[in-house]
PDB file of C-alpha atoms and ligand atoms in Angstrom:
ATOM      1  CA  MET A 794     -16.218   1.130  15.559  1.00 69.00           C
ATOM      2  CA  SER A 795     -18.548   2.118  12.784  1.00 93.00           C
ATOM      3  CA  ILE A 796     -19.063   1.417   9.107  1.00 97.00           C
ATOM      4  CA  GLY A 797     -18.435   3.968   6.364  1.00 97.00           C
ATOM      5  CA  ILE A 798     -20.632   3.773   3.268  1.00 97.00           C
ATOM      6  CA  ILE A 799     -20.167   5.636  -0.013  1.00 96.00           C
ATOM      7  CA  LEU A 800     -23.340   5.905  -2.072  1.00 90.00           C
ATOM      8  CA  GLY A 801     -23.003   6.179  -5.836  1.00 85.00           C
ATOM      9  CA  SER A 802     -25.215   7.543  -8.635  1.00 73.00           C
ATOM     10  CA  GLY A 803     -28.900   6.877  -8.051  1.00 67.00           C
ATOM     11  CA  LEU A 804     -28.154   4.879  -4.881  1.00 72.00           C
ATOM     12  CA  GLY A 805     -28.483   7.785  -2.460  1.00 76.00           C
ATOM     13  CA  GLN A 806     -31.883   6.785  -1.016  1.00 79.00           C
ATOM     14  CA  ILE A 807     -30.265   4.675   1.690  1.00 84.00           C
ATOM     15  CA  ALA A 808     -29.053   7.856   3.338  1.00 87.00           C
ATOM     16  CA  GLU A 809     -32.689   8.792   4.033  1.00 88.00           C
ATOM     17  CA  LEU A 810     -33.123   5.616   6.117  1.00 90.00           C
ATOM     18  CA  VAL A 811     -30.392   6.388   8.614  1.00 93.00           C
ATOM     19  CA  GLU A 812     -31.543   7.449  12.080  1.00 93.00           C
ATOM     20  CA  THR A 813     -29.502  10.588  11.847  1.00 94.00           C
ATOM     21  CA  ASP A 814     -27.451  12.032  14.719  1.00 93.00           C
ATOM     22  CA  ARG A 815     -25.302  14.432  12.810  1.00 94.00           C
ATOM     23  CA  ILE A 816     -24.710  15.734   9.269  1.00 94.00           C
ATOM     24  CA  ILE A 817     -21.299  16.914   8.118  1.00 94.00           C
ATOM     25  CA  GLU A 818     -21.058  18.839   4.854  1.00 91.00           C
ATOM     26  CA  TYR A 819     -17.906  18.116   2.832  1.00 91.00           C
ATOM     27  CA  SER A 820     -17.193  21.837   2.881  1.00 88.00           C
ATOM     28  CA  GLU A 821     -16.753  21.542   6.684  1.00 90.00           C
ATOM     29  CA  ILE A 822     -14.060  18.891   6.138  1.00 91.00           C
ATOM     30  CA  ASP A 823     -12.214  20.927   3.556  1.00 87.00           C
ATOM     31  CA  GLY A 824     -13.352  24.356   2.398  1.00 82.00           C
ATOM     32  CA  GLY A 825     -12.605  23.451  -1.223  1.00 82.00           C
ATOM     33  CA  LEU A 826     -14.894  20.393  -1.390  1.00 82.00           C
ATOM     34  CA  ARG A 827     -18.365  20.385  -2.870  1.00 68.00           C
ATOM     35  CA  SER A 828     -20.038  17.723  -5.027  1.00 56.00           C
ATOM     36  CA  THR A 829     -21.130  19.236  -8.352  1.00 61.00           C
ATOM     37  CA  VAL A 830     -22.951  16.312  -9.989  1.00 60.00           C
ATOM     38  CA  GLU A 831     -26.705  15.850 -10.297  1.00 58.00           C
ATOM     39  CA  GLY A 832     -27.818  12.893  -8.164  1.00 52.00           C
ATOM     40  CA  HIS A 833     -24.875  13.419  -5.796  1.00 58.00           C
ATOM     41  CA  LYS A 834     -25.160  15.410  -2.591  1.00 77.00           C
ATOM     42  CA  GLY A 835     -22.022  16.280  -0.705  1.00 87.00           C
ATOM     43  CA  ARG A 836     -22.309  15.321   2.905  1.00 91.00           C
ATOM     44  CA  ILE A 837     -21.759  12.628   5.519  1.00 94.00           C
ATOM     45  CA  ILE A 838     -24.790  11.389   7.448  1.00 95.00           C
ATOM     46  CA  CYS A 839     -23.859   9.885  10.816  1.00 96.00           C
ATOM     47  CA  GLY A 840     -26.236   7.761  12.800  1.00 96.00           C
ATOM     48  CA  ASN A 841     -27.742   4.300  13.129  1.00 96.00           C
ATOM     49  CA  TYR A 842     -28.744   1.897  10.413  1.00 95.00           C
ATOM     50  CA  MET A 843     -29.548  -1.790  10.761  1.00 92.00           C
ATOM     51  CA  GLY A 844     -28.493  -1.576  14.384  1.00 93.00           C
ATOM     52  CA  LYS A 845     -25.002  -0.381  13.460  1.00 95.00           C
ATOM     53  CA  SER A 846     -23.269   2.916  13.812  1.00 96.00           C
ATOM     54  CA  VAL A 847     -22.696   4.254  10.285  1.00 97.00           C
ATOM     55  CA  ALA A 848     -21.215   7.227   8.445  1.00 97.00           C
ATOM     56  CA  VAL A 849     -22.830   7.484   5.031  1.00 96.00           C
ATOM     57  CA  MET A 850     -21.274   9.588   2.296  1.00 94.00           C
ATOM     58  CA  GLN A 851     -24.235  10.849   0.320  1.00 90.00           C
ATOM     59  CA  GLY A 852     -22.464  11.728  -2.896  1.00 86.00           C
ATOM     60  CA  ARG A 853     -18.748  11.572  -3.482  1.00 90.00           C
ATOM     61  CA  ILE A 854     -15.988  13.777  -4.779  1.00 92.00           C
ATOM     62  CA  HIS A 855     -14.925  12.886  -8.338  1.00 94.00           C
ATOM     63  CA  TYR A 856     -11.591  13.456 -10.037  1.00 96.00           C
ATOM     64  CA  TYR A 857     -13.434  14.683 -13.161  1.00 95.00           C
ATOM     65  CA  GLU A 858     -14.927  17.572 -11.184  1.00 92.00           C
ATOM     66  CA  GLY A 859     -11.447  19.077 -11.176  1.00 93.00           C
ATOM     67  CA  TYR A 860     -10.378  17.879  -7.733  1.00 94.00           C
ATOM     68  CA  ASN A 861      -7.141  15.976  -7.363  1.00 95.00           C
ATOM     69  CA  THR A 862      -7.294  12.428  -6.064  1.00 96.00           C
ATOM     70  CA  LYS A 863      -5.969  13.512  -2.651  1.00 95.00           C
ATOM     71  CA  GLN A 864      -9.093  15.674  -2.318  1.00 95.00           C
ATOM     72  CA  VAL A 865     -11.241  12.806  -3.609  1.00 96.00           C
ATOM     73  CA  VAL A 866     -10.242  10.679  -0.604  1.00 97.00           C
ATOM     74  CA  LYS A 867     -10.476  13.455   2.056  1.00 96.00           C
ATOM     75  CA  PRO A 868     -13.904  12.350   3.331  1.00 96.00           C
ATOM     76  CA  ILE A 869     -12.544   8.807   3.780  1.00 97.00           C
ATOM     77  CA  GLU A 870      -9.591  10.065   5.798  1.00 97.00           C
ATOM     78  CA  TYR A 871     -12.038  12.139   7.866  1.00 97.00           C
ATOM     79  CA  MET A 872     -14.377   9.195   8.484  1.00 97.00           C
ATOM     80  CA  LYS A 873     -11.464   7.108   9.734  1.00 97.00           C
ATOM     81  CA  GLU A 874      -9.689   9.734  11.817  1.00 96.00           C
ATOM     82  CA  GLU A 875     -12.617  11.766  13.146  1.00 96.00           C
ATOM     83  CA  LEU A 876     -15.566   9.356  13.033  1.00 96.00           C
ATOM     84  CA  GLY A 877     -13.741   6.126  13.846  1.00 96.00           C
ATOM     85  CA  ILE A 878     -14.835   3.918  10.945  1.00 97.00           C
ATOM     86  CA  ASP A 879     -12.863   0.714  10.450  1.00 97.00           C
ATOM     87  CA  LYS A 880     -14.804  -0.709   7.475  1.00 98.00           C
ATOM     88  CA  LEU A 881     -15.923   0.887   4.241  1.00 98.00           C
ATOM     89  CA  ILE A 882     -18.615  -0.166   1.781  1.00 97.00           C
ATOM     90  CA  ILE A 883     -18.102   1.536  -1.575  1.00 97.00           C
ATOM     91  CA  THR A 884     -20.862   1.562  -4.179  1.00 96.00           C
ATOM     92  CA  ASN A 885     -21.059   2.912  -7.688  1.00 95.00           C
ATOM     93  CA  ALA A 886     -22.808   2.737 -11.032  1.00 94.00           C
ATOM     94  CA  SER A 887     -20.747   1.268 -13.856  1.00 96.00           C
ATOM     95  CA  GLY A 888     -20.820   0.151 -17.453  1.00 97.00           C
ATOM     96  CA  GLY A 889     -20.687  -3.602 -18.015  1.00 98.00           C
ATOM     97  CA  ILE A 890     -17.753  -4.779 -20.126  1.00 98.00           C
ATOM     98  CA  ASN A 891     -18.258  -8.467 -19.389  1.00 98.00           C
ATOM     99  CA  GLU A 892     -20.856  -9.547 -21.926  1.00 97.00           C
ATOM    100  CA  SER A 893     -22.444 -12.035 -19.547  1.00 98.00           C
ATOM    101  CA  PHE A 894     -23.706  -9.060 -17.500  1.00 98.00           C
ATOM    102  CA  THR A 895     -27.106  -7.378 -17.958  1.00 95.00           C
ATOM    103  CA  PRO A 896     -28.020  -3.819 -16.944  1.00 95.00           C
ATOM    104  CA  GLY A 897     -29.477  -3.950 -13.459  1.00 93.00           C
ATOM    105  CA  ASN A 898     -27.024  -6.644 -12.293  1.00 95.00           C
ATOM    106  CA  LEU A 899     -25.019  -6.022  -9.147  1.00 96.00           C
ATOM    107  CA  MET A 900     -21.308  -6.868  -9.267  1.00 97.00           C
ATOM    108  CA  LEU A 901     -19.139  -7.469  -6.259  1.00 98.00           C
ATOM    109  CA  ILE A 902     -15.766  -5.866  -6.928  1.00 98.00           C
ATOM    110  CA  ASN A 903     -13.012  -8.412  -6.315  1.00 98.00           C
ATOM    111  CA  ASP A 904     -10.141  -6.343  -7.716  1.00 98.00           C
ATOM    112  CA  HIS A 905      -9.589  -3.119  -9.625  1.00 98.00           C
ATOM    113  CA  ILE A 906      -7.439  -1.335 -12.174  1.00 98.00           C
ATOM    114  CA  THR A 907      -6.571   2.173 -11.089  1.00 98.00           C
ATOM    115  CA  SER A 908      -3.652   2.683 -13.469  1.00 97.00           C
ATOM    116  CA  PHE A 909      -5.453   5.330 -15.563  1.00 97.00           C
ATOM    117  CA  VAL A 910      -5.948   7.732 -12.657  1.00 98.00           C
ATOM    118  CA  PRO A 911      -3.239   9.323 -10.475  1.00 98.00           C
ATOM    119  CA  SER A 912      -2.697   7.665  -7.102  1.00 97.00           C
ATOM    120  CA  PRO A 913      -4.073   9.596  -4.108  1.00 97.00           C
ATOM    121  CA  LEU A 914      -0.898   8.506  -2.284  1.00 96.00           C
ATOM    122  CA  ILE A 915       1.435  10.556  -4.504  1.00 95.00           C
ATOM    123  CA  GLY A 916       3.097  13.153  -2.318  1.00 91.00           C
ATOM    124  CA  VAL A 917       1.472  11.723   0.809  1.00 88.00           C
ATOM    125  CA  ASP A 918       3.755   9.760   3.059  1.00 86.00           C
ATOM    126  CA  LEU A 919       1.643   7.442   5.200  1.00 87.00           C
ATOM    127  CA  THR A 920       4.687   5.796   6.788  1.00 90.00           C
ATOM    128  CA  GLU A 921       4.035   7.378  10.181  1.00 88.00           C
ATOM    129  CA  LYS A 922       0.340   6.533  10.152  1.00 88.00           C
ATOM    130  CA  THR A 923       0.519   3.065   8.674  1.00 90.00           C
ATOM    131  CA  GLY A 924       4.090   1.861   9.091  1.00 87.00           C
ATOM    132  CA  ALA A 925       4.489   1.422   5.331  1.00 86.00           C
ATOM    133  CA  ARG A 926       5.778   3.649   2.537  1.00 90.00           C
ATOM    134  CA  PHE A 927       4.740   1.214  -0.202  1.00 92.00           C
ATOM    135  CA  HIS A 928       1.353  -0.383   0.286  1.00 94.00           C
ATOM    136  CA  ASP A 929       0.439  -3.920  -0.629  1.00 95.00           C
ATOM    137  CA  MET A 930      -2.608  -4.083  -2.915  1.00 97.00           C
ATOM    138  CA  THR A 931      -3.002  -7.852  -3.266  1.00 97.00           C
ATOM    139  CA  TYR A 932      -6.278  -7.955  -1.343  1.00 97.00           C
ATOM    140  CA  VAL A 933      -7.826  -4.490  -1.547  1.00 98.00           C
ATOM    141  CA  TYR A 934     -11.327  -5.977  -1.263  1.00 98.00           C
ATOM    142  CA  ASP A 935     -11.671  -7.919   1.974  1.00 98.00           C
ATOM    143  CA  ARG A 936     -11.969 -11.663   1.279  1.00 97.00           C
ATOM    144  CA  GLU A 937     -14.299 -12.276   4.222  1.00 97.00           C
ATOM    145  CA  TYR A 938     -16.696  -9.605   2.957  1.00 98.00           C
ATOM    146  CA  ILE A 939     -16.613 -11.119  -0.536  1.00 97.00           C
ATOM    147  CA  ASN A 940     -17.665 -14.476   0.913  1.00 97.00           C
ATOM    148  CA  LEU A 941     -20.236 -12.836   3.165  1.00 97.00           C
ATOM    149  CA  ALA A 942     -21.794 -10.860   0.282  1.00 97.00           C
ATOM    150  CA  HIS A 943     -22.043 -13.983  -1.856  1.00 97.00           C
ATOM    151  CA  SER A 944     -23.719 -16.040   0.829  1.00 97.00           C
ATOM    152  CA  ILE A 945     -26.172 -13.208   1.545  1.00 97.00           C
ATOM    153  CA  ALA A 946     -26.930 -12.851  -2.186  1.00 96.00           C
ATOM    154  CA  ASN A 947     -27.628 -16.598  -2.319  1.00 96.00           C
ATOM    155  CA  GLU A 948     -29.996 -16.372   0.619  1.00 96.00           C
ATOM    156  CA  LEU A 949     -31.812 -13.415  -0.955  1.00 95.00           C
ATOM    157  CA  GLY A 950     -31.910 -14.958  -4.432  1.00 95.00           C
ATOM    158  CA  ILE A 951     -29.910 -12.085  -5.929  1.00 95.00           C
ATOM    159  CA  ASP A 952     -27.763 -12.942  -8.950  1.00 95.00           C
ATOM    160  CA  LEU A 953     -24.611 -11.254  -7.671  1.00 97.00           C
ATOM    161  CA  LYS A 954     -21.814 -11.090 -10.252  1.00 97.00           C
ATOM    162  CA  ASP A 955     -18.119 -10.805  -9.490  1.00 97.00           C
ATOM    163  CA  GLY A 956     -15.453  -8.897 -11.303  1.00 98.00           C
ATOM    164  CA  VAL A 957     -12.690  -6.385 -11.843  1.00 98.00           C
ATOM    165  CA  TYR A 958     -13.598  -2.696 -11.876  1.00 98.00           C
ATOM    166  CA  LEU A 959     -11.558  -0.258 -13.940  1.00 98.00           C
ATOM    167  CA  GLN A 960     -11.573   3.447 -13.117  1.00 98.00           C
ATOM    168  CA  THR A 961     -11.219   6.073 -15.834  1.00 98.00           C
ATOM    169  CA  THR A 962     -10.859   9.797 -15.251  1.00 98.00           C
ATOM    170  CA  GLY A 963     -14.215  10.585 -16.947  1.00 95.00           C
ATOM    171  CA  PRO A 964     -16.226  12.704 -17.351  1.00 97.00           C
ATOM    172  CA  GLN A 965     -16.719  11.480 -20.913  1.00 97.00           C
ATOM    173  CA  TYR A 966     -17.927   7.921 -21.363  1.00 97.00           C
ATOM    174  CA  GLU A 967     -15.557   5.592 -23.205  1.00 98.00           C
ATOM    175  CA  THR A 968     -15.242   4.896 -26.920  1.00 98.00           C
ATOM    176  CA  PRO A 969     -15.901   1.370 -28.200  1.00 98.00           C
ATOM    177  CA  ALA A 970     -12.148   1.077 -28.905  1.00 98.00           C
ATOM    178  CA  GLU A 971     -11.350   1.931 -25.283  1.00 98.00           C
ATOM    179  CA  ILE A 972     -13.830  -0.658 -24.063  1.00 98.00           C
ATOM    180  CA  LYS A 973     -12.135  -3.310 -26.216  1.00 98.00           C
ATOM    181  CA  MET A 974      -8.803  -2.315 -24.707  1.00 98.00           C
ATOM    182  CA  PHE A 975     -10.195  -2.446 -21.164  1.00 98.00           C
ATOM    183  CA  ARG A 976     -11.634  -5.909 -21.796  1.00 98.00           C
ATOM    184  CA  THR A 977      -8.226  -7.089 -23.006  1.00 98.00           C
ATOM    185  CA  LEU A 978      -6.758  -5.693 -19.802  1.00 98.00           C
ATOM    186  CA  GLY A 979      -9.084  -7.834 -17.722  1.00 98.00           C
ATOM    187  CA  ALA A 980     -11.809  -5.374 -16.734  1.00 98.00           C
ATOM    188  CA  ASP A 981     -15.410  -6.519 -16.234  1.00 98.00           C
ATOM    189  CA  ALA A 982     -16.892  -3.088 -15.509  1.00 98.00           C
ATOM    190  CA  VAL A 983     -15.866   0.528 -15.996  1.00 98.00           C
ATOM    191  CA  GLY A 984     -16.675   3.693 -14.104  1.00 98.00           C
ATOM    192  CA  MET A 985     -15.344   7.016 -12.901  1.00 97.00           C
ATOM    193  CA  SER A 986     -14.832   6.415  -9.180  1.00 97.00           C
ATOM    194  CA  THR A 987     -14.138   3.827  -6.483  1.00 98.00           C
ATOM    195  CA  ALA A 988     -10.697   2.445  -7.309  1.00 98.00           C
ATOM    196  CA  VAL A 989      -8.765   5.392  -5.870  1.00 98.00           C
ATOM    197  CA  GLU A 990     -11.087   5.401  -2.856  1.00 98.00           C
ATOM    198  CA  ALA A 991     -10.618   1.686  -2.288  1.00 98.00           C
ATOM    199  CA  LEU A 992      -6.851   1.860  -2.668  1.00 98.00           C
ATOM    200  CA  TYR A 993      -6.634   4.721  -0.179  1.00 98.00           C
ATOM    201  CA  ALA A 994      -9.004   3.059   2.278  1.00 98.00           C
ATOM    202  CA  HIS A 995      -6.971  -0.143   2.092  1.00 98.00           C
ATOM    203  CA  ALA A 996      -3.708   1.738   2.576  1.00 97.00           C
ATOM    204  CA  ILE A 997      -4.990   3.375   5.778  1.00 97.00           C
ATOM    205  CA  GLY A 998      -6.161   0.035   7.113  1.00 97.00           C
ATOM    206  CA  LEU A 999      -9.914  -0.013   6.448  1.00 98.00           C
ATOM    207  CA  ARG A1000     -11.599  -3.262   5.455  1.00 98.00           C
ATOM    208  CA  VAL A1001     -13.224  -2.614   2.083  1.00 98.00           C
ATOM    209  CA  CYS A1002     -16.309  -4.054   0.389  1.00 98.00           C
ATOM    210  CA  GLY A1003     -17.113  -2.801  -3.150  1.00 98.00           C
ATOM    211  CA  ILE A1004     -20.447  -3.208  -4.945  1.00 97.00           C
ATOM    212  CA  SER A1005     -21.160  -1.926  -8.417  1.00 96.00           C
ATOM    213  CA  CYS A1006     -24.523  -1.573 -10.109  1.00 94.00           C
ATOM    214  CA  ILE A1007     -24.149  -2.341 -13.810  1.00 96.00           C
ATOM    215  CA  THR A1008     -26.400   0.398 -15.190  1.00 94.00           C
ATOM    216  CA  ASN A1009     -25.651  -0.043 -18.878  1.00 95.00           C
ATOM    217  CA  MET A1010     -23.536  -2.094 -21.194  1.00 96.00           C
ATOM    218  CA  ALA A1011     -20.270  -0.252 -21.928  1.00 97.00           C
ATOM    219  CA  ALA A1012     -19.860   1.676 -25.198  1.00 95.00           C
ATOM    220  CA  GLY A1013     -19.999  -0.324 -28.405  1.00 95.00           C
ATOM    221  CA  ILE A1014     -21.389  -3.534 -26.854  1.00 95.00           C
ATOM    222  CA  THR A1015     -24.876  -2.605 -28.035  1.00 92.00           C
ATOM    223  CA  SER A1016     -25.725   0.054 -30.605  1.00 89.00           C
ATOM    224  CA  SER A1017     -27.224   2.432 -28.011  1.00 88.00           C
ATOM    225  CA  LYS A1018     -25.562   5.614 -26.912  1.00 90.00           C
ATOM    226  CA  LEU A1019     -24.846   6.159 -23.208  1.00 88.00           C
ATOM    227  CA  SER A1020     -26.550   8.738 -21.015  1.00 88.00           C
ATOM    228  CA  HIS A1021     -26.554   9.759 -17.366  1.00 88.00           C
ATOM    229  CA  GLU A1022     -30.383   9.498 -17.400  1.00 87.00           C
ATOM    230  CA  GLU A1023     -30.147   5.805 -18.331  1.00 85.00           C
ATOM    231  CA  VAL A1024     -27.523   5.286 -15.631  1.00 84.00           C
ATOM    232  CA  GLN A1025     -29.763   6.861 -12.985  1.00 86.00           C
ATOM    233  CA  MET A1026     -32.894   5.073 -14.162  1.00 84.00           C
ATOM    234  CA  THR A1027     -31.283   1.634 -14.063  1.00 84.00           C
ATOM    235  CA  ALA A1028     -29.673   2.354 -10.690  1.00 84.00           C
ATOM    236  CA  ASP A1029     -33.139   3.324  -9.380  1.00 82.00           C
ATOM    237  CA  LYS A1030     -34.627   0.071 -10.689  1.00 83.00           C
ATOM    238  CA  ALA A1031     -31.874  -2.025  -9.102  1.00 82.00           C
ATOM    239  CA  GLY A1032     -32.404  -0.063  -5.879  1.00 83.00           C
ATOM    240  CA  LEU A1033     -34.430  -2.724  -4.086  1.00 86.00           C
ATOM    241  CA  ASP A1034     -31.915  -5.577  -4.604  1.00 88.00           C
ATOM    242  CA  PHE A1035     -29.141  -3.201  -3.785  1.00 90.00           C
ATOM    243  CA  ARG A1036     -30.764  -2.039  -0.582  1.00 90.00           C
ATOM    244  CA  GLN A1037     -31.553  -5.565   0.604  1.00 91.00           C
ATOM    245  CA  LEU A1038     -28.025  -6.736  -0.114  1.00 94.00           C
ATOM    246  CA  ILE A1039     -26.356  -3.801   1.553  1.00 94.00           C
ATOM    247  CA  GLU A1040     -28.631  -3.922   4.612  1.00 94.00           C
ATOM    248  CA  SER A1041     -27.812  -7.580   5.225  1.00 95.00           C
ATOM    249  CA  ILE A1042     -24.112  -6.974   4.693  1.00 96.00           C
ATOM    250  CA  ILE A1043     -24.161  -4.081   7.180  1.00 96.00           C
ATOM    251  CA  SER A1044     -26.042  -6.083   9.782  1.00 95.00           C
ATOM    252  CA  ARG A1045     -23.583  -8.991   9.514  1.00 95.00           C
ATOM    253  CA  MET A1046     -20.294  -7.116   9.182  1.00 93.00           C
TER     254      MET A1046
HETATM  255  N1  HPA B2097     -18.722   4.208 -18.270  1.00 85.23           N
HETATM  256  C1  HPA B2097     -18.198   4.956 -17.275  1.00 85.23           C
HETATM  257  N2  HPA B2097     -18.854   5.254 -16.163  1.00 85.23           N
HETATM  258  C2  HPA B2097     -20.096   4.771 -16.030  1.00 85.23           C
HETATM  259  C3  HPA B2097     -20.706   4.000 -17.027  1.00 85.23           C
HETATM  260  C4  HPA B2097     -19.978   3.696 -18.217  1.00 85.23           C
HETATM  261  O1  HPA B2097     -20.442   3.014 -19.136  1.00 85.23           O
HETATM  262  N3  HPA B2097     -21.951   3.669 -16.572  1.00 85.23           N
HETATM  263  C5  HPA B2097     -22.080   4.253 -15.344  1.00 85.23           C
HETATM  264  N4  HPA B2097     -20.964   4.908 -15.010  1.00 85.23           N
END
């Protein structure tokens, strides 16, 4: 069985390190799929990495690109059904809501809020595939992987944070008032992806590990405005920690 990996904004370099056997463009999975965001390619790289068989999504499909959330999760369904993955590492760039965070920190996702984005399971009955019509979401993020990631971070001397990720539709960044609301709701970080992917992956039986790179403080926490350039620059700078962490997680999964 192999490991699926979704690479977020500015984190795509890992894909270059895979000993590649095969590349699958998203358009081959579904004619309507294509990633339209700078910094995001739209393909799955299959091969070997850290001695493991991996399928790496270089770039993801976003809801804000105009796709519905069922399309957003198509590559995950494909990786499970056609490529045989049984685990999924999901990464992203996010805005820090928790004021103890600093841009450049990595945050292990221990839960999420997906209530602001339509469920990818609407109109999809997974009963035949999974045995359930209503899926439990108590432990979307695998507890063993959370423990594993923390012990690896300790060994590597990486200050790995922990928290709840909230997904918005995007593509606009949030207002300061929205960030206050999200903090009240219990969110530590905010972004435009991941939660629907994780919920779908969990529903179809994949073990999920989620890691977020806090690329900026969320709107209104400092006086600066937000930009995609800042997001990419900080993600690039955090790249080394991120790569070390993810490589050790992959090799010990
Ligand atoms: N908000 C939403 N998405 C993001 C942010 C943010 O502040 N930073 C990176 N992705």
